[in-house]
mmCIF file with all atom_site columns, N, CA and C in Angstrom:
data_model
loop_
_atom_site.group_PDB
_atom_site.id
_atom_site.type_symbol
_atom_site.label_atom_id
_atom_site.label_alt_id
_atom_site.label_comp_id
_atom_site.label_asym_id
_atom_site.label_entity_id
_atom_site.label_seq_id
_atom_site.pdbx_PDB_ins_code
_atom_site.Cartn_x
_atom_site.Cartn_y
_atom_site.Cartn_z
_atom_site.occupancy
_atom_site.B_iso_or_equiv
_atom_site.pdbx_formal_charge
_atom_site.auth_seq_id
_atom_site.auth_comp_id
_atom_site.auth_asym_id
_atom_site.auth_atom_id
_atom_site.pdbx_PDB_model_num
ATOM 1   N N  . UNK A 1 1  ? 3.209  13.446  8.295  1.00 0.00 ? 1  UNK A N  1
ATOM 2   C CA . UNK A 1 1  ? 4.502  13.512  8.952  1.00 0.00 ? 1  UNK A CA 1
ATOM 3   C C  . UNK A 1 1  ? 5.312  12.234  8.700  1.00 0.00 ? 1  UNK A C  1
ATOM 4   N N  . UNK A 1 2  ? 4.629  11.093  8.699  1.00 0.00 ? 2  UNK A N  1
ATOM 5   C CA . UNK A 1 2  ? 5.339  9.824   8.467  1.00 0.00 ? 2  UNK A CA 1
ATOM 6   C C  . UNK A 1 2  ? 5.909  9.753   7.060  1.00 0.00 ? 2  UNK A C  1
ATOM 7   N N  . UNK A 1 3  ? 5.139  10.235  6.099  1.00 0.00 ? 3  UNK A N  1
ATOM 8   C CA . UNK A 1 3  ? 5.618  10.239  4.714  1.00 0.00 ? 3  UNK A CA 1
ATOM 9   C C  . UNK A 1 3  ? 6.819  11.173  4.592  1.00 0.00 ? 3  UNK A C  1
ATOM 10  N N  . UNK A 1 4  ? 6.738  12.338  5.193  1.00 0.00 ? 4  UNK A N  1
ATOM 11  C CA . UNK A 1 4  ? 7.845  13.302  5.138  1.00 0.00 ? 4  UNK A CA 1
ATOM 12  C C  . UNK A 1 4  ? 9.111  12.717  5.751  1.00 0.00 ? 4  UNK A C  1
ATOM 13  N N  . UNK A 1 5  ? 8.979  11.963  6.833  1.00 0.00 ? 5  UNK A N  1
ATOM 14  C CA . UNK A 1 5  ? 10.148 11.333  7.458  1.00 0.00 ? 5  UNK A CA 1
ATOM 15  C C  . UNK A 1 5  ? 10.784 10.313  6.533  1.00 0.00 ? 5  UNK A C  1
ATOM 16  N N  . UNK A 1 6  ? 9.956  9.545   5.830  1.00 0.00 ? 6  UNK A N  1
ATOM 17  C CA . UNK A 1 6  ? 10.497 8.538   4.906  1.00 0.00 ? 6  UNK A CA 1
ATOM 18  C C  . UNK A 1 6  ? 11.175 9.202   3.722  1.00 0.00 ? 6  UNK A C  1
ATOM 19  N N  . UNK A 1 7  ? 10.574 10.265  3.201  1.00 0.00 ? 7  UNK A N  1
ATOM 20  C CA . UNK A 1 7  ? 11.182 10.991  2.081  1.00 0.00 ? 7  UNK A CA 1
ATOM 21  C C  . UNK A 1 7  ? 12.517 11.589  2.519  1.00 0.00 ? 7  UNK A C  1
ATOM 22  N N  . UNK A 1 8  ? 12.564 12.123  3.716  1.00 0.00 ? 8  UNK A N  1
ATOM 23  C CA . UNK A 1 8  ? 13.811 12.679  4.244  1.00 0.00 ? 8  UNK A CA 1
ATOM 24  C C  . UNK A 1 8  ? 14.892 11.606  4.346  1.00 0.00 ? 8  UNK A C  1
ATOM 25  N N  . UNK A 1 9  ? 14.525 10.411  4.778  1.00 0.00 ? 9  UNK A N  1
ATOM 26  C CA . UNK A 1 9  ? 15.490 9.316   4.873  1.00 0.00 ? 9  UNK A CA 1
ATOM 27  C C  . UNK A 1 9  ? 16.026 8.934   3.496  1.00 0.00 ? 9  UNK A C  1
ATOM 28  N N  . UNK A 1 10 ? 15.162 8.913   2.500  1.00 0.00 ? 10 UNK A N  1
ATOM 29  C CA . UNK A 1 10 ? 15.591 8.608   1.136  1.00 0.00 ? 10 UNK A CA 1
ATOM 30  C C  . UNK A 1 10 ? 16.526 9.691   0.627  1.00 0.00 ? 10 UNK A C  1
ATOM 31  N N  . UNK A 1 11 ? 16.157 10.937  0.823  1.00 0.00 ? 11 UNK A N  1
ATOM 32  C CA . UNK A 1 11 ? 16.992 12.048  0.367  1.00 0.00 ? 11 UNK A CA 1
ATOM 33  C C  . UNK A 1 11 ? 18.358 12.034  1.045  1.00 0.00 ? 11 UNK A C  1
ATOM 34  N N  . UNK A 1 12 ? 18.406 11.673  2.310  1.00 0.00 ? 12 UNK A N  1
ATOM 35  C CA . UNK A 1 12 ? 19.684 11.579  3.013  1.00 0.00 ? 12 UNK A CA 1
ATOM 36  C C  . UNK A 1 12 ? 20.530 10.447  2.430  1.00 0.00 ? 12 UNK A C  1
ATOM 37  N N  . UNK A 1 13 ? 19.911 9.311   2.167  1.00 0.00 ? 13 UNK A N  1
ATOM 38  C CA . UNK A 1 13 ? 20.642 8.194   1.572  1.00 0.00 ? 13 UNK A CA 1
ATOM 39  C C  . UNK A 1 13 ? 21.216 8.587   0.212  1.00 0.00 ? 13 UNK A C  1
ATOM 40  N N  . UNK A 1 14 ? 20.425 9.280   -0.598 1.00 0.00 ? 14 UNK A N  1
ATOM 41  C CA . UNK A 1 14 ? 20.909 9.731   -1.902 1.00 0.00 ? 14 UNK A CA 1
ATOM 42  C C  . UNK A 1 14 ? 22.058 10.723  -1.743 1.00 0.00 ? 14 UNK A C  1
ATOM 43  N N  . UNK A 1 15 ? 21.927 11.646  -0.798 1.00 0.00 ? 15 UNK A N  1
ATOM 44  C CA . UNK A 1 15 ? 22.987 12.627  -0.542 1.00 0.00 ? 15 UNK A CA 1
ATOM 45  C C  . UNK A 1 15 ? 24.265 11.950  -0.044 1.00 0.00 ? 15 UNK A C  1
ATOM 46  N N  . UNK A 1 16 ? 24.102 10.832  0.650  1.00 0.00 ? 16 UNK A N  1
ATOM 47  C CA . UNK A 1 16 ? 25.259 10.091  1.156  1.00 0.00 ? 16 UNK A CA 1
ATOM 48  C C  . UNK A 1 16 ? 25.898 9.206   0.086  1.00 0.00 ? 16 UNK A C  1
ATOM 49  N N  . UNK A 1 17 ? 25.352 9.239   -1.132 1.00 0.00 ? 17 UNK A N  1
ATOM 50  C CA . UNK A 1 17 ? 25.965 8.514   -2.238 1.00 0.00 ? 17 UNK A CA 1
ATOM 51  C C  . UNK A 1 17 ? 25.295 7.209   -2.619 1.00 0.00 ? 17 UNK A C  1
ATOM 52  N N  . UNK A 1 18 ? 24.239 6.850   -1.939 1.00 0.00 ? 18 UNK A N  1
ATOM 53  C CA . UNK A 1 18 ? 23.513 5.632   -2.317 1.00 0.00 ? 18 UNK A CA 1
ATOM 54  C C  . UNK A 1 18 ? 22.673 5.913   -3.555 1.00 0.00 ? 18 UNK A C  1
ATOM 55  N N  . UNK A 1 19 ? 22.441 4.880   -4.348 1.00 0.00 ? 19 UNK A N  1
ATOM 56  C CA . UNK A 1 19 ? 21.666 5.072   -5.578 1.00 0.00 ? 19 UNK A CA 1
ATOM 57  C C  . UNK A 1 19 ? 20.173 4.838   -5.375 1.00 0.00 ? 19 UNK A C  1
ATOM 58  N N  . UNK A 1 20 ? 19.794 4.362   -4.207 1.00 0.00 ? 20 UNK A N  1
ATOM 59  C CA . UNK A 1 20 ? 18.388 4.110   -3.925 1.00 0.00 ? 20 UNK A CA 1
ATOM 60  C C  . UNK A 1 20 ? 18.193 3.686   -2.489 1.00 0.00 ? 20 UNK A C  1
ATOM 61  N N  . UNK A 1 21 ? 16.982 3.308   -2.194 1.00 0.00 ? 21 UNK A N  1
ATOM 62  C CA . UNK A 1 21 ? 16.609 2.982   -0.819 1.00 0.00 ? 21 UNK A CA 1
ATOM 63  C C  . UNK A 1 21 ? 15.642 1.812   -0.866 1.00 0.00 ? 21 UNK A C  1
ATOM 64  N N  . UNK A 1 22 ? 15.943 0.758   -0.131 1.00 0.00 ? 22 UNK A N  1
ATOM 65  C CA . UNK A 1 22 ? 15.059 -0.411  -0.070 1.00 0.00 ? 22 UNK A CA 1
ATOM 66  C C  . UNK A 1 22 ? 14.712 -0.657  1.387  1.00 0.00 ? 22 UNK A C  1
ATOM 67  N N  . UNK A 1 23 ? 13.437 -0.898  1.651  1.00 0.00 ? 23 UNK A N  1
ATOM 68  C CA . UNK A 1 23 ? 12.984 -1.143  3.016  1.00 0.00 ? 23 UNK A CA 1
ATOM 69  C C  . UNK A 1 23 ? 12.204 -2.447  3.079  1.00 0.00 ? 23 UNK A C  1
ATOM 70  N N  . UNK A 1 24 ? 12.445 -3.200  4.127  1.00 0.00 ? 24 UNK A N  1
ATOM 71  C CA . UNK A 1 24 ? 11.644 -4.384  4.449  1.00 0.00 ? 24 UNK A CA 1
ATOM 72  C C  . UNK A 1 24 ? 11.074 -4.114  5.830  1.00 0.00 ? 24 UNK A C  1
ATOM 73  N N  . UNK A 1 25 ? 9.727  -4.131  5.937  1.00 0.00 ? 25 UNK A N  1
ATOM 74  C CA . UNK A 1 25 ? 9.074  -3.652  7.143  1.00 0.00 ? 25 UNK A CA 1
ATOM 75  C C  . UNK A 1 25 ? 8.034  -4.653  7.641  1.00 0.00 ? 25 UNK A C  1
ATOM 76  N N  . UNK A 1 26 ? 8.064  -4.947  8.930  1.00 0.00 ? 26 UNK A N  1
ATOM 77  C CA . UNK A 1 26 ? 7.010  -5.741  9.555  1.00 0.00 ? 26 UNK A CA 1
ATOM 78  C C  . UNK A 1 26 ? 5.899  -4.768  9.949  1.00 0.00 ? 26 UNK A C  1
ATOM 79  N N  . UNK A 1 27 ? 4.782  -4.838  9.254  1.00 0.00 ? 27 UNK A N  1
ATOM 80  C CA . UNK A 1 27 ? 3.668  -3.906  9.454  1.00 0.00 ? 27 UNK A CA 1
ATOM 81  C C  . UNK A 1 27 ? 2.592  -4.451  10.384 1.00 0.00 ? 27 UNK A C  1
ATOM 82  N N  . UNK A 1 28 ? 2.848  -5.577  11.011 1.00 0.00 ? 28 UNK A N  1
ATOM 83  C CA . UNK A 1 28 ? 1.848  -6.222  11.863 1.00 0.00 ? 28 UNK A CA 1
ATOM 84  C C  . UNK A 1 28 ? 1.295  -5.265  12.920 1.00 0.00 ? 28 UNK A C  1
ATOM 85  N N  . UNK A 1 29 ? 2.173  -4.527  13.566 1.00 0.00 ? 29 UNK A N  1
ATOM 86  C CA . UNK A 1 29 ? 1.756  -3.678  14.688 1.00 0.00 ? 29 UNK A CA 1
ATOM 87  C C  . UNK A 1 29 ? 0.796  -2.567  14.278 1.00 0.00 ? 29 UNK A C  1
ATOM 88  N N  . UNK A 1 30 ? 0.781  -2.197  13.004 1.00 0.00 ? 30 UNK A N  1
ATOM 89  C CA . UNK A 1 30 ? -0.099 -1.109  12.569 1.00 0.00 ? 30 UNK A CA 1
ATOM 90  C C  . UNK A 1 30 ? -1.282 -1.620  11.754 1.00 0.00 ? 30 UNK A C  1
ATOM 91  N N  . UNK A 1 31 ? -1.552 -2.919  11.831 1.00 0.00 ? 31 UNK A N  1
ATOM 92  C CA . UNK A 1 31 ? -2.640 -3.489  11.030 1.00 0.00 ? 31 UNK A CA 1
ATOM 93  C C  . UNK A 1 31 ? -3.542 -4.416  11.840 1.00 0.00 ? 31 UNK A C  1
ATOM 94  N N  . UNK A 1 32 ? -3.558 -4.245  13.137 1.00 0.00 ? 32 UNK A N  1
ATOM 95  C CA . UNK A 1 32 ? -4.337 -5.154  13.989 1.00 0.00 ? 32 UNK A CA 1
ATOM 96  C C  . UNK A 1 32 ? -5.794 -4.740  14.163 1.00 0.00 ? 32 UNK A C  1
ATOM 97  N N  . UNK A 1 33 ? -6.060 -3.438  14.159 1.00 0.00 ? 33 UNK A N  1
ATOM 98  C CA . UNK A 1 33 ? -7.428 -2.948  14.406 1.00 0.00 ? 33 UNK A CA 1
ATOM 99  C C  . UNK A 1 33 ? -7.954 -2.225  13.168 1.00 0.00 ? 33 UNK A C  1
ATOM 100 N N  . UNK A 1 34 ? -9.272 -2.172  13.010 1.00 0.00 ? 34 UNK A N  1
ATOM 101 C CA . UNK A 1 34 ? -9.839 -1.486  11.843 1.00 0.00 ? 34 UNK A CA 1
ATOM 102 C C  . UNK A 1 34 ? -9.395 -0.029  11.703 1.00 0.00 ? 34 UNK A C  1
ATOM 103 N N  . UNK A 1 35 ? -9.299 0.705   12.820 1.00 0.00 ? 35 UNK A N  1
ATOM 104 C CA . UNK A 1 35 ? -8.864 2.098   12.728 1.00 0.00 ? 35 UNK A CA 1
ATOM 105 C C  . UNK A 1 35 ? -7.412 2.198   12.273 1.00 0.00 ? 35 UNK A C  1
ATOM 106 N N  . UNK A 1 36 ? -6.587 1.231   12.694 1.00 0.00 ? 36 UNK A N  1
ATOM 107 C CA . UNK A 1 36 ? -5.201 1.203   12.241 1.00 0.00 ? 36 UNK A CA 1
ATOM 108 C C  . UNK A 1 36 ? -5.131 0.907   10.745 1.00 0.00 ? 36 UNK A C  1
ATOM 109 N N  . UNK A 1 37 ? -5.958 -0.017  10.298 1.00 0.00 ? 37 UNK A N  1
ATOM 110 C CA . UNK A 1 37 ? -5.967 -0.357  8.877  1.00 0.00 ? 37 UNK A CA 1
ATOM 111 C C  . UNK A 1 37 ? -6.343 0.847   8.025  1.00 0.00 ? 37 UNK A C  1
ATOM 112 N N  . UNK A 1 38 ? -7.326 1.602   8.459  1.00 0.00 ? 38 UNK A N  1
ATOM 113 C CA . UNK A 1 38 ? -7.733 2.793   7.711  1.00 0.00 ? 38 UNK A CA 1
ATOM 114 C C  . UNK A 1 38 ? -6.585 3.804   7.636  1.00 0.00 ? 38 UNK A C  1
ATOM 115 N N  . UNK A 1 39 ? -5.934 4.043   8.760  1.00 0.00 ? 39 UNK A N  1
ATOM 116 C CA . UNK A 1 39 ? -4.825 4.993   8.783  1.00 0.00 ? 39 UNK A CA 1
ATOM 117 C C  . UNK A 1 39 ? -3.663 4.491   7.938  1.00 0.00 ? 39 UNK A C  1
ATOM 118 N N  . UNK A 1 40 ? -3.371 3.191   8.030  1.00 0.00 ? 40 UNK A N  1
ATOM 119 C CA . UNK A 1 40 ? -2.253 2.641   7.269  1.00 0.00 ? 40 UNK A CA 1
ATOM 120 C C  . UNK A 1 40 ? -2.554 2.647   5.770  1.00 0.00 ? 40 UNK A C  1
ATOM 121 N N  . UNK A 1 41 ? -3.804 2.419   5.389  1.00 0.00 ? 41 UNK A N  1
ATOM 122 C CA . UNK A 1 41 ? -4.177 2.486   3.974  1.00 0.00 ? 41 UNK A CA 1
ATOM 123 C C  . UNK A 1 41 ? -3.946 3.897   3.426  1.00 0.00 ? 41 UNK A C  1
ATOM 124 N N  . UNK A 1 42 ? -4.263 4.912   4.218  1.00 0.00 ? 42 UNK A N  1
ATOM 125 C CA . UNK A 1 42 ? -3.998 6.296   3.810  1.00 0.00 ? 42 UNK A CA 1
ATOM 126 C C  . UNK A 1 42 ? -2.500 6.531   3.652  1.00 0.00 ? 42 UNK A C  1
ATOM 127 N N  . UNK A 1 43 ? -1.722 6.041   4.614  1.00 0.00 ? 43 UNK A N  1
ATOM 128 C CA . UNK A 1 43 ? -0.269 6.166   4.527  1.00 0.00 ? 43 UNK A CA 1
ATOM 129 C C  . UNK A 1 43 ? 0.250  5.477   3.270  1.00 0.00 ? 43 UNK A C  1
ATOM 130 N N  . UNK A 1 44 ? -0.223 4.273   3.014  1.00 0.00 ? 44 UNK A N  1
ATOM 131 C CA . UNK A 1 44 ? 0.205  3.519   1.826  1.00 0.00 ? 44 UNK A CA 1
ATOM 132 C C  . UNK A 1 44 ? -0.077 4.308   0.554  1.00 0.00 ? 44 UNK A C  1
ATOM 133 N N  . UNK A 1 45 ? -1.246 4.911   0.466  1.00 0.00 ? 45 UNK A N  1
ATOM 134 C CA . UNK A 1 45 ? -1.605 5.702   -0.712 1.00 0.00 ? 45 UNK A CA 1
ATOM 135 C C  . UNK A 1 45 ? -0.615 6.856   -0.893 1.00 0.00 ? 45 UNK A C  1
ATOM 136 N N  . UNK A 1 46 ? -0.334 7.571   0.186  1.00 0.00 ? 46 UNK A N  1
ATOM 137 C CA . UNK A 1 46 ? 0.563  8.725   0.109  1.00 0.00 ? 46 UNK A CA 1
ATOM 138 C C  . UNK A 1 46 ? 2.003  8.315   -0.174 1.00 0.00 ? 46 UNK A C  1
ATOM 139 N N  . UNK A 1 47 ? 2.480  7.267   0.472  1.00 0.00 ? 47 UNK A N  1
ATOM 140 C CA . UNK A 1 47 ? 3.867  6.861   0.271  1.00 0.00 ? 47 UNK A CA 1
ATOM 141 C C  . UNK A 1 47 ? 4.064  6.265   -1.121 1.00 0.00 ? 47 UNK A C  1
ATOM 142 N N  . UNK A 1 48 ? 3.050  5.603   -1.653 1.00 0.00 ? 48 UNK A N  1
ATOM 143 C CA . UNK A 1 48 ? 3.146  5.068   -3.012 1.00 0.00 ? 48 UNK A CA 1
ATOM 144 C C  . UNK A 1 48 ? 3.340  6.182   -4.034 1.00 0.00 ? 48 UNK A C  1
ATOM 145 N N  . UNK A 1 49 ? 2.725  7.331   -3.807 1.00 0.00 ? 49 UNK A N  1
ATOM 146 C CA . UNK A 1 49 ? 2.915  8.466   -4.711 1.00 0.00 ? 49 UNK A CA 1
ATOM 147 C C  . UNK A 1 49 ? 4.371  8.923   -4.709 1.00 0.00 ? 49 UNK A C  1
ATOM 148 N N  . UNK A 1 50 ? 4.996  8.923   -3.544 1.00 0.00 ? 50 UNK A N  1
ATOM 149 C CA . UNK A 1 50 ? 6.405  9.324   -3.450 1.00 0.00 ? 50 UNK A CA 1
ATOM 150 C C  . UNK A 1 50 ? 7.315  8.255   -4.041 1.00 0.00 ? 50 UNK A C  1
ATOM 151 N N  . UNK A 1 51 ? 6.971  6.996   -3.782 1.00 0.00 ? 51 UNK A N  1
ATOM 152 C CA . UNK A 1 51 ? 7.800  5.900   -4.291 1.00 0.00 ? 51 UNK A CA 1
ATOM 153 C C  . UNK A 1 51 ? 7.803  5.855   -5.815 1.00 0.00 ? 51 UNK A C  1
ATOM 154 N N  . UNK A 1 52 ? 6.760  6.386   -6.435 1.00 0.00 ? 52 UNK A N  1
ATOM 155 C CA . UNK A 1 52 ? 6.680  6.381   -7.892 1.00 0.00 ? 52 UNK A CA 1
ATOM 156 C C  . UNK A 1 52 ? 7.706  7.317   -8.529 1.00 0.00 ? 52 UNK A C  1
ATOM 157 N N  . UNK A 1 53 ? 8.190  8.299   -7.764 1.00 0.00 ? 53 UNK A N  1
ATOM 158 C CA . UNK A 1 53 ? 9.128  9.273   -8.325 1.00 0.00 ? 53 UNK A CA 1
ATOM 159 C C  . UNK A 1 53 ? 10.503 9.251   -7.660 1.00 0.00 ? 53 UNK A C  1
ATOM 160 N N  . UNK A 1 54 ? 10.663 8.438   -6.635 1.00 0.00 ? 54 UNK A N  1
ATOM 161 C CA . UNK A 1 54 ? 11.948 8.315   -5.947 1.00 0.00 ? 54 UNK A CA 1
ATOM 162 C C  . UNK A 1 54 ? 12.496 6.903   -6.148 1.00 0.00 ? 54 UNK A C  1
ATOM 163 N N  . UNK A 1 55 ? 13.818 6.741   -6.064 1.00 0.00 ? 55 UNK A N  1
ATOM 164 C CA . UNK A 1 55 ? 14.396 5.406   -6.204 1.00 0.00 ? 55 UNK A CA 1
ATOM 165 C C  . UNK A 1 55 ? 14.216 4.597   -4.912 1.00 0.00 ? 55 UNK A C  1
ATOM 166 N N  . UNK A 1 56 ? 12.983 4.143   -4.688 1.00 0.00 ? 56 UNK A N  1
ATOM 167 C CA . UNK A 1 56 ? 12.623 3.453   -3.456 1.00 0.00 ? 56 UNK A CA 1
ATOM 168 C C  . UNK A 1 56 ? 11.848 2.193   -3.796 1.00 0.00 ? 56 UNK A C  1
ATOM 169 N N  . UNK A 1 57 ? 12.123 1.141   -3.041 1.00 0.00 ? 57 UNK A N  1
ATOM 170 C CA . UNK A 1 57 ? 11.272 -0.048  -3.096 1.00 0.00 ? 57 UNK A CA 1
ATOM 171 C C  . UNK A 1 57 ? 11.049 -0.507  -1.658 1.00 0.00 ? 57 UNK A C  1
ATOM 172 N N  . UNK A 1 58 ? 9.904  -1.149  -1.436 1.00 0.00 ? 58 UNK A N  1
ATOM 173 C CA . UNK A 1 58 ? 9.580  -1.589  -0.082 1.00 0.00 ? 58 UNK A CA 1
ATOM 174 C C  . UNK A 1 58 ? 8.821  -2.910  -0.134 1.00 0.00 ? 58 UNK A C  1
ATOM 175 N N  . UNK A 1 59 ? 9.046  -3.693  0.890  1.00 0.00 ? 59 UNK A N  1
ATOM 176 C CA . UNK A 1 59 ? 8.327  -4.949  1.068  1.00 0.00 ? 59 UNK A CA 1
ATOM 177 C C  . UNK A 1 59 ? 7.728  -4.912  2.463  1.00 0.00 ? 59 UNK A C  1
ATOM 178 N N  . UNK A 1 60 ? 6.409  -4.947  2.532  1.00 0.00 ? 60 UNK A N  1
ATOM 179 C CA . UNK A 1 60 ? 5.718  -4.951  3.816  1.00 0.00 ? 60 UNK A CA 1
ATOM 180 C C  . UNK A 1 60 ? 5.324  -6.380  4.154  1.00 0.00 ? 60 UNK A C  1
ATOM 181 N N  . UNK A 1 61 ? 5.607  -6.785  5.385  1.00 0.00 ? 61 UNK A N  1
ATOM 182 C CA . UNK A 1 61 ? 5.277  -8.134  5.844  1.00 0.00 ? 61 UNK A CA 1
ATOM 183 C C  . UNK A 1 61 ? 4.279  -8.052  6.991  1.00 0.00 ? 61 UNK A C  1
ATOM 184 N N  . UNK A 1 62 ? 3.469  -9.099  7.126  1.00 0.00 ? 62 UNK A N  1
ATOM 185 C CA . UNK A 1 62 ? 2.461  -9.166  8.178  1.00 0.00 ? 62 UNK A CA 1
ATOM 186 C C  . UNK A 1 62 ? 2.479  -10.550 8.801  1.00 0.00 ? 62 UNK A C  1
ATOM 187 N N  . UNK A 1 63 ? 2.334  -10.612 10.106 1.00 0.00 ? 63 UNK A N  1
ATOM 188 C CA . UNK A 1 63 ? 2.138  -11.886 10.796 1.00 0.00 ? 63 UNK A CA 1
ATOM 189 C C  . UNK A 1 63 ? 0.651  -12.184 10.704 1.00 0.00 ? 63 UNK A C  1
ATOM 190 N N  . UNK A 1 64 ? 0.284  -13.079 9.806  1.00 0.00 ? 64 UNK A N  1
ATOM 191 C CA . UNK A 1 64 ? -1.134 -13.338 9.556  1.00 0.00 ? 64 UNK A CA 1
ATOM 192 C C  . UNK A 1 64 ? -1.826 -13.996 10.738 1.00 0.00 ? 64 UNK A C  1
ATOM 193 N N  . UNK A 1 65 ? -1.078 -14.485 11.699 1.00 0.00 ? 65 UNK A N  1
ATOM 194 C CA . UNK A 1 65 ? -1.678 -15.018 12.911 1.00 0.00 ? 65 UNK A CA 1
ATOM 195 C C  . UNK A 1 65 ? -2.135 -13.920 13.853 1.00 0.00 ? 65 UNK A C  1
ATOM 196 N N  . UNK A 1 66 ? -1.651 -12.698 13.625 1.00 0.00 ? 66 UNK A N  1
ATOM 197 C CA . UNK A 1 66 ? -1.990 -11.587 14.514 1.00 0.00 ? 66 UNK A CA 1
ATOM 198 C C  . UNK A 1 66 ? -2.899 -10.544 13.892 1.00 0.00 ? 66 UNK A C  1
ATOM 199 N N  . UNK A 1 67 ? -2.951 -10.481 12.575 1.00 0.00 ? 67 UNK A N  1
ATOM 200 C CA . UNK A 1 67 ? -3.787 -9.455  11.947 1.00 0.00 ? 67 UNK A CA 1
ATOM 201 C C  . UNK A 1 67 ? -5.140 -10.035 11.569 1.00 0.00 ? 67 UNK A C  1
ATOM 202 N N  . UNK A 1 68 ? -6.112 -9.173  11.502 1.00 0.00 ? 68 UNK A N  1
ATOM 203 C CA . UNK A 1 68 ? -7.467 -9.589  11.156 1.00 0.00 ? 68 UNK A CA 1
ATOM 204 C C  . UNK A 1 68 ? -7.555 -9.854  9.654  1.00 0.00 ? 68 UNK A C  1
ATOM 205 N N  . UNK A 1 69 ? -8.593 -10.540 9.248  1.00 0.00 ? 69 UNK A N  1
ATOM 206 C CA . UNK A 1 69 ? -8.804 -10.785 7.831  1.00 0.00 ? 69 UNK A CA 1
ATOM 207 C C  . UNK A 1 69 ? -8.912 -9.498  7.035  1.00 0.00 ? 69 UNK A C  1
ATOM 208 N N  . UNK A 1 70 ? -9.303 -8.420  7.702  1.00 0.00 ? 70 UNK A N  1
ATOM 209 C CA . UNK A 1 70 ? -9.417 -7.119  7.016  1.00 0.00 ? 70 UNK A CA 1
ATOM 210 C C  . UNK A 1 70 ? -8.082 -6.658  6.434  1.00 0.00 ? 70 UNK A C  1
ATOM 211 N N  . UNK A 1 71 ? -6.978 -7.129  6.994  1.00 0.00 ? 71 UNK A N  1
ATOM 212 C CA . UNK A 1 71 ? -5.667 -6.719  6.505  1.00 0.00 ? 71 UNK A CA 1
ATOM 213 C C  . UNK A 1 71 ? -5.355 -7.328  5.147  1.00 0.00 ? 71 UNK A C  1
ATOM 214 N N  . UNK A 1 72 ? -6.131 -8.293  4.713  1.00 0.00 ? 72 UNK A N  1
ATOM 215 C CA . UNK A 1 72 ? -5.882 -8.954  3.432  1.00 0.00 ? 72 UNK A CA 1
ATOM 216 C C  . UNK A 1 72 ? -5.859 -7.944  2.283  1.00 0.00 ? 72 UNK A C  1
ATOM 217 N N  . UNK A 1 73 ? -6.674 -6.893  2.356  1.00 0.00 ? 73 UNK A N  1
ATOM 218 C CA . UNK A 1 73 ? -6.696 -5.923  1.278  1.00 0.00 ? 73 UNK A CA 1
ATOM 219 C C  . UNK A 1 73 ? -5.359 -5.161  1.173  1.00 0.00 ? 73 UNK A C  1
ATOM 220 N N  . UNK A 1 74 ? -4.656 -5.024  2.272  1.00 0.00 ? 74 UNK A N  1
ATOM 221 C CA . UNK A 1 74 ? -3.334 -4.375  2.223  1.00 0.00 ? 74 UNK A CA 1
ATOM 222 C C  . UNK A 1 74 ? -2.268 -5.365  1.763  1.00 0.00 ? 74 UNK A C  1
ATOM 223 N N  . UNK A 1 75 ? -2.477 -6.624  2.065  1.00 0.00 ? 75 UNK A N  1
ATOM 224 C CA . UNK A 1 75 ? -1.493 -7.633  1.673  1.00 0.00 ? 75 UNK A CA 1
ATOM 225 C C  . UNK A 1 75 ? -1.652 -7.978  0.215  1.00 0.00 ? 75 UNK A C  1
#
């Protein structure tokens, strides 16, 4: 559902005349616990597939003081 929402936002931006979509996102809140990291890694895999074919770029940021060392693999 999250991937579909992002794709919909990109499609709306394109329909509104934009040539692409760029996102800068603070991902700290979804990378604090191991279960969150697993879910976010799945999301990253799925969204990367869409980003490969859509005019989208994204920069994910993390507050390294709040996330566990396990988040390093996503960073």
